[in-house]
Coordinates of C-alpha atoms in Angstrom, one line a residue:
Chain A
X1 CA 60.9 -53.5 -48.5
X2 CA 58.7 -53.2 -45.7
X3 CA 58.1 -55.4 -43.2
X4 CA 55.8 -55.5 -40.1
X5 CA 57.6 -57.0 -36.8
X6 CA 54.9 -58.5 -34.4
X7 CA 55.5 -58.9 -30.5
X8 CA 53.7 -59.7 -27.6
X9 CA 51.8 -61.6 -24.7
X10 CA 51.0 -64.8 -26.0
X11 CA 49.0 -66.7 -23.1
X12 CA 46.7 -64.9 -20.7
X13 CA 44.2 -66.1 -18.4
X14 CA 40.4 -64.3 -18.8
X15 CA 40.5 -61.0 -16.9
X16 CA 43.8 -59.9 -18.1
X17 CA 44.7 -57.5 -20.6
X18 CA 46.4 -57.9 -24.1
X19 CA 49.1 -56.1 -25.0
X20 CA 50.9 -56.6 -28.7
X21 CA 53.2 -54.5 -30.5
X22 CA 54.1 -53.8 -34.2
X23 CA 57.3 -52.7 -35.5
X24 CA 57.4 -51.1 -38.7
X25 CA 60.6 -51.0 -40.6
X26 CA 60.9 -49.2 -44.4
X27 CA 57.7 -46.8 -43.6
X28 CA 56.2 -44.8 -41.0
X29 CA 53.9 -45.1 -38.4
X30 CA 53.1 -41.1 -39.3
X31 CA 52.5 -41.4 -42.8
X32 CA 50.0 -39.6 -44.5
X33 CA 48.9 -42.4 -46.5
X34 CA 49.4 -45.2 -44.5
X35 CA 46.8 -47.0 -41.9
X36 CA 48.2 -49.4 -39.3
X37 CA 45.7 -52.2 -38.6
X38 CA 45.2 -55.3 -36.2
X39 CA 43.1 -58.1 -37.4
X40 CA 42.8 -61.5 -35.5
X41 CA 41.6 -64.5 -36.9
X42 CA 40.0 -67.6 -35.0
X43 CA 38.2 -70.8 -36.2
X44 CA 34.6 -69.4 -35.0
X45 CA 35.2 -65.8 -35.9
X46 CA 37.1 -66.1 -39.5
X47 CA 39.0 -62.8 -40.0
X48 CA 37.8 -60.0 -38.1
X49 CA 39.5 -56.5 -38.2
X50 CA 39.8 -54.9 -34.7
X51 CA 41.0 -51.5 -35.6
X52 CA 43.5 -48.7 -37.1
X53 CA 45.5 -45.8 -36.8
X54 CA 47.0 -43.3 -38.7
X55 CA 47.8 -39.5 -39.3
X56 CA 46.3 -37.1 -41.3
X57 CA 47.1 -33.8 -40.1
X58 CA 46.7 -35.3 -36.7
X59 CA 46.4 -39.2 -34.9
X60 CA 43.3 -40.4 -35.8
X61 CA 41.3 -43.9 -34.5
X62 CA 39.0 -46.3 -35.7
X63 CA 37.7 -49.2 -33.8
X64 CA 35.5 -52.2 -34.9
X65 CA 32.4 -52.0 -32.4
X66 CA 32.4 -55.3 -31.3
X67 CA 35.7 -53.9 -29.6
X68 CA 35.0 -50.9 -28.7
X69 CA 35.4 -49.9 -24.6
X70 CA 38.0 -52.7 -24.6
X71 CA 40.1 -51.8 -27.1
X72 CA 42.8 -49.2 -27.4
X73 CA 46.0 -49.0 -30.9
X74 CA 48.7 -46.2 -30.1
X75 CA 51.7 -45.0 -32.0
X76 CA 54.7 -44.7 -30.9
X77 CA 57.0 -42.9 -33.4
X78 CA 60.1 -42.7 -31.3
X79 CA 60.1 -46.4 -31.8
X80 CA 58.3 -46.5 -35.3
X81 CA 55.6 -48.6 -34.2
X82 CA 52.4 -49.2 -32.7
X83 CA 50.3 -51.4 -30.1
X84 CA 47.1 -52.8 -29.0
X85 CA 45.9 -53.3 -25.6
X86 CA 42.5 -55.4 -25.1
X87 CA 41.1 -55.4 -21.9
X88 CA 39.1 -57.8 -20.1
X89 CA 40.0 -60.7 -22.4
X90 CA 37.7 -63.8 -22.4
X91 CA 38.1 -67.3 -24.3
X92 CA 36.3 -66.1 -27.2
X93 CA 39.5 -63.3 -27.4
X94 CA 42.2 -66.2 -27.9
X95 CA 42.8 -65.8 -31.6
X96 CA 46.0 -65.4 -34.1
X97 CA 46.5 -61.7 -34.0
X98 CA 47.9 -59.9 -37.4
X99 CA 49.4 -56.3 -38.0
X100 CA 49.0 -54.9 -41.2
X101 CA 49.3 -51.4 -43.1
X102 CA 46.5 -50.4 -45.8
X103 CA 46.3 -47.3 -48.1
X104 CA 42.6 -47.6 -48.3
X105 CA 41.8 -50.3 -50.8
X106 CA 44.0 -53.4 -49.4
X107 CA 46.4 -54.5 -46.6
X108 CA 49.6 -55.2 -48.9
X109 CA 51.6 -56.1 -45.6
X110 CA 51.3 -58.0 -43.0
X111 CA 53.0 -59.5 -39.7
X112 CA 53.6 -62.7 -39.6
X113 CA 50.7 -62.8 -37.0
X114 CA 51.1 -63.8 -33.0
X115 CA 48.7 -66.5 -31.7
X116 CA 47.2 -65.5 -28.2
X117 CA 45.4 -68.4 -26.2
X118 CA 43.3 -67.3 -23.3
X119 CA 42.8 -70.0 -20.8
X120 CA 42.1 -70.2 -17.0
Chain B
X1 CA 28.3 -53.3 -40.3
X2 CA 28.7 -54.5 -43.8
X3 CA 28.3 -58.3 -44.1
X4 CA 30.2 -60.4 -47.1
X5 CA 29.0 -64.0 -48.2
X6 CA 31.3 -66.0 -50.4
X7 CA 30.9 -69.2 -51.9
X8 CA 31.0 -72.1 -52.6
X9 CA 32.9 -72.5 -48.9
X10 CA 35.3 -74.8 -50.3
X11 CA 36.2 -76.1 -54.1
X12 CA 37.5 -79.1 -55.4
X13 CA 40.0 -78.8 -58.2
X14 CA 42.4 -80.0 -60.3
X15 CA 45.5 -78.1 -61.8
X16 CA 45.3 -76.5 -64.9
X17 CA 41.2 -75.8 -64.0
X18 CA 39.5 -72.6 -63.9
X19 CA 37.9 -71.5 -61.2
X20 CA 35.7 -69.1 -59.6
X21 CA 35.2 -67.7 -56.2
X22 CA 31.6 -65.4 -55.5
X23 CA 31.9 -62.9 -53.0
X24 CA 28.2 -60.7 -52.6
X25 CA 27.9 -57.9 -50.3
X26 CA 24.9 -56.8 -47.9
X27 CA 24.9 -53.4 -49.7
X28 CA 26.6 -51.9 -52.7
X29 CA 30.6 -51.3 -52.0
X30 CA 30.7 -49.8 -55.6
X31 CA 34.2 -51.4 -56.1
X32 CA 36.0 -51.2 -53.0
X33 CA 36.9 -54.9 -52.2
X34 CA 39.9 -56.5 -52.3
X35 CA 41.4 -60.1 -52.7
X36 CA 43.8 -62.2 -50.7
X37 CA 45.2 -65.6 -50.4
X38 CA 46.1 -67.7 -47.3
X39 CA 48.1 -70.5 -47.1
X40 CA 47.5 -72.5 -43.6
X41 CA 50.5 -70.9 -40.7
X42 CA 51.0 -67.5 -43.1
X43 CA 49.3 -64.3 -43.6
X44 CA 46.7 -63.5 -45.8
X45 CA 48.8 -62.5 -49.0
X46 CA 47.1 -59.4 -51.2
X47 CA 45.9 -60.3 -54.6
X48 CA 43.6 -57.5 -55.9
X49 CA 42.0 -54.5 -55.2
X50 CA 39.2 -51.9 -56.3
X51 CA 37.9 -55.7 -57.3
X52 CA 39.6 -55.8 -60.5
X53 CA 43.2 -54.4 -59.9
X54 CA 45.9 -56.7 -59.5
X55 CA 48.8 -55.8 -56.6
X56 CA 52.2 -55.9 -58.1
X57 CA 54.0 -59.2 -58.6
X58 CA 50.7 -61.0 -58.6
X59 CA 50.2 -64.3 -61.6
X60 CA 48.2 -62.9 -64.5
X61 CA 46.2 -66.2 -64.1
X62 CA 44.2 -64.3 -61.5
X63 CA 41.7 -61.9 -62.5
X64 CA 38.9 -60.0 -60.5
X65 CA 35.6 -58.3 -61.7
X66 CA 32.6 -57.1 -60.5
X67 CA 30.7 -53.9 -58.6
X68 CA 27.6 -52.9 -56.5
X69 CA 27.6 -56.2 -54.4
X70 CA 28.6 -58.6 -56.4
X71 CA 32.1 -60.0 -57.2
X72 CA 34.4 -62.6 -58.6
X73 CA 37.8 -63.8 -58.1
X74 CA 39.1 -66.4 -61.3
X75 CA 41.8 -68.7 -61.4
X76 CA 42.6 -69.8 -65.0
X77 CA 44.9 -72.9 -65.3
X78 CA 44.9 -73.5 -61.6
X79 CA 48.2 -74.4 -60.5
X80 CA 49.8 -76.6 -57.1
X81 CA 51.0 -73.5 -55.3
X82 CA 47.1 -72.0 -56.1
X83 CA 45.5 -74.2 -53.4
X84 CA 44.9 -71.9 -50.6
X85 CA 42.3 -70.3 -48.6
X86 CA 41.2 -67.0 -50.5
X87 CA 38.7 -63.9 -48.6
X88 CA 37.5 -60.9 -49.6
X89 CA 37.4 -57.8 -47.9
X90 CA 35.4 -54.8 -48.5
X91 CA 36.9 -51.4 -47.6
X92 CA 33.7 -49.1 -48.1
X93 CA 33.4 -49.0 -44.4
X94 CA 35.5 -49.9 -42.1
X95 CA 36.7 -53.4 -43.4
X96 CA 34.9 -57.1 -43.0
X97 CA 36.5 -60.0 -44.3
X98 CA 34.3 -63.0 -46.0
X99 CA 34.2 -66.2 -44.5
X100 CA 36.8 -68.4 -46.6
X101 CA 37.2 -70.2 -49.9
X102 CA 39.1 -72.9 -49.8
X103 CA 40.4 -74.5 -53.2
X104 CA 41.4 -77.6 -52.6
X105 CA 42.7 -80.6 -54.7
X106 CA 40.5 -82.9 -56.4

């Protein structure tokens, strides 16, 4: 079964950068069919997908581009998972933040999600 | 970026009802959309995909048609653990999420 394992910086004041990590266990971060997402949801923003990674033949990105220039999702396959880093966070950033994996027509897993609150 | 409209925004039902969820698109998707259900503190849950194909494990009481830019999700005999948030998400390009149903009790 597989399950995503979220973890992270839940409170950050505006300026600062968010860091979250996703641990995968019974897949791989460098499957060849696999995408690893990041999705937040927020009252004023609904669900809103931020971005993905994933192998095929080589590490590939993909970035919403309301995020892009802030945004940044690595693998790490020595530790089977992967990350996001948003820069520059604001108060329209603080948001429940989800992890999922997708095979191209629906995210069948998800992390339990982390909530991040910015606030000065 | 492709935007997705459901409605109504919220239902009012009772069990044992049917009921239907729209979900249109701002340009055809053919039938890449998916389903979920959220219940409030959990994860969206996966329901259906390529609009009409349910995900393993999933209560034949749901069904999902459509194509182009419209869709439906139905509920036949509505039951207690039914009343949830549920979103569609199209996966033509990129992804983007509808706004919310919520089915709630009458």
């Amino acid at each position: 079964q597989v399950q995503l394992q979220q973890s992270g910086s839940g409170l950050l004041k505006p300026s600062q950068a968010l860091s979250l990590t996703c641990a995968i266990s019974g897949d791989s971060v460098s499957s060849n069919s696999a995408a690893w997402n990041w999705i937040r949801q927020s009252p004023s923003r609904g669900l809103e997908w931020l971005g993905r990674t994933y192998f095929r033949s080589k590490w590939q990105n993909d970035y919403a581009v309301s995020m892009k220039g802030r945004i940044t999702i690595k693998p790490d396959t020595s530790k089977n998972q992967f990350s996001l880093q948003l820069t520059s966070v604001t108060l329209d950033d603080t948001a429940v933040y989800y992890c999922s994996r997708d095979f191209g027509w629906g995210m069948d897993v998800w992390g339990k999600g982390t909530p991040v609150i910015v606030s000065s | 970026d492709i935007q997705m409209t459901q409605s109504p925004s919220t239902l009012s039902a009772s069990v044992g009802d049917r009921v239907t969820i729209t979900c249109r698109a701002s340009q055809s998707i053919n039938n890449w959309l998916a389903w979920y259900q959220q219940k409030p503190g959990k994860a969206p849950k996966f329901l259906i995909y390529r609009a009409s194909i349910l995900q393993s494990g999933v209560p034949s009481r749901f069904s999902g048609s459509g194509s182009g830019t419209e869709f439906t999700l139905t509920i036949s005999n509505l039951q207690p653990d039914d009343f949830a948030t549920y979103y569609c998400q199209q996966f033509y390009s990129y992804y983007t999420f509808g706004q919310g149903t919520k089915v709630e009790i009458k």
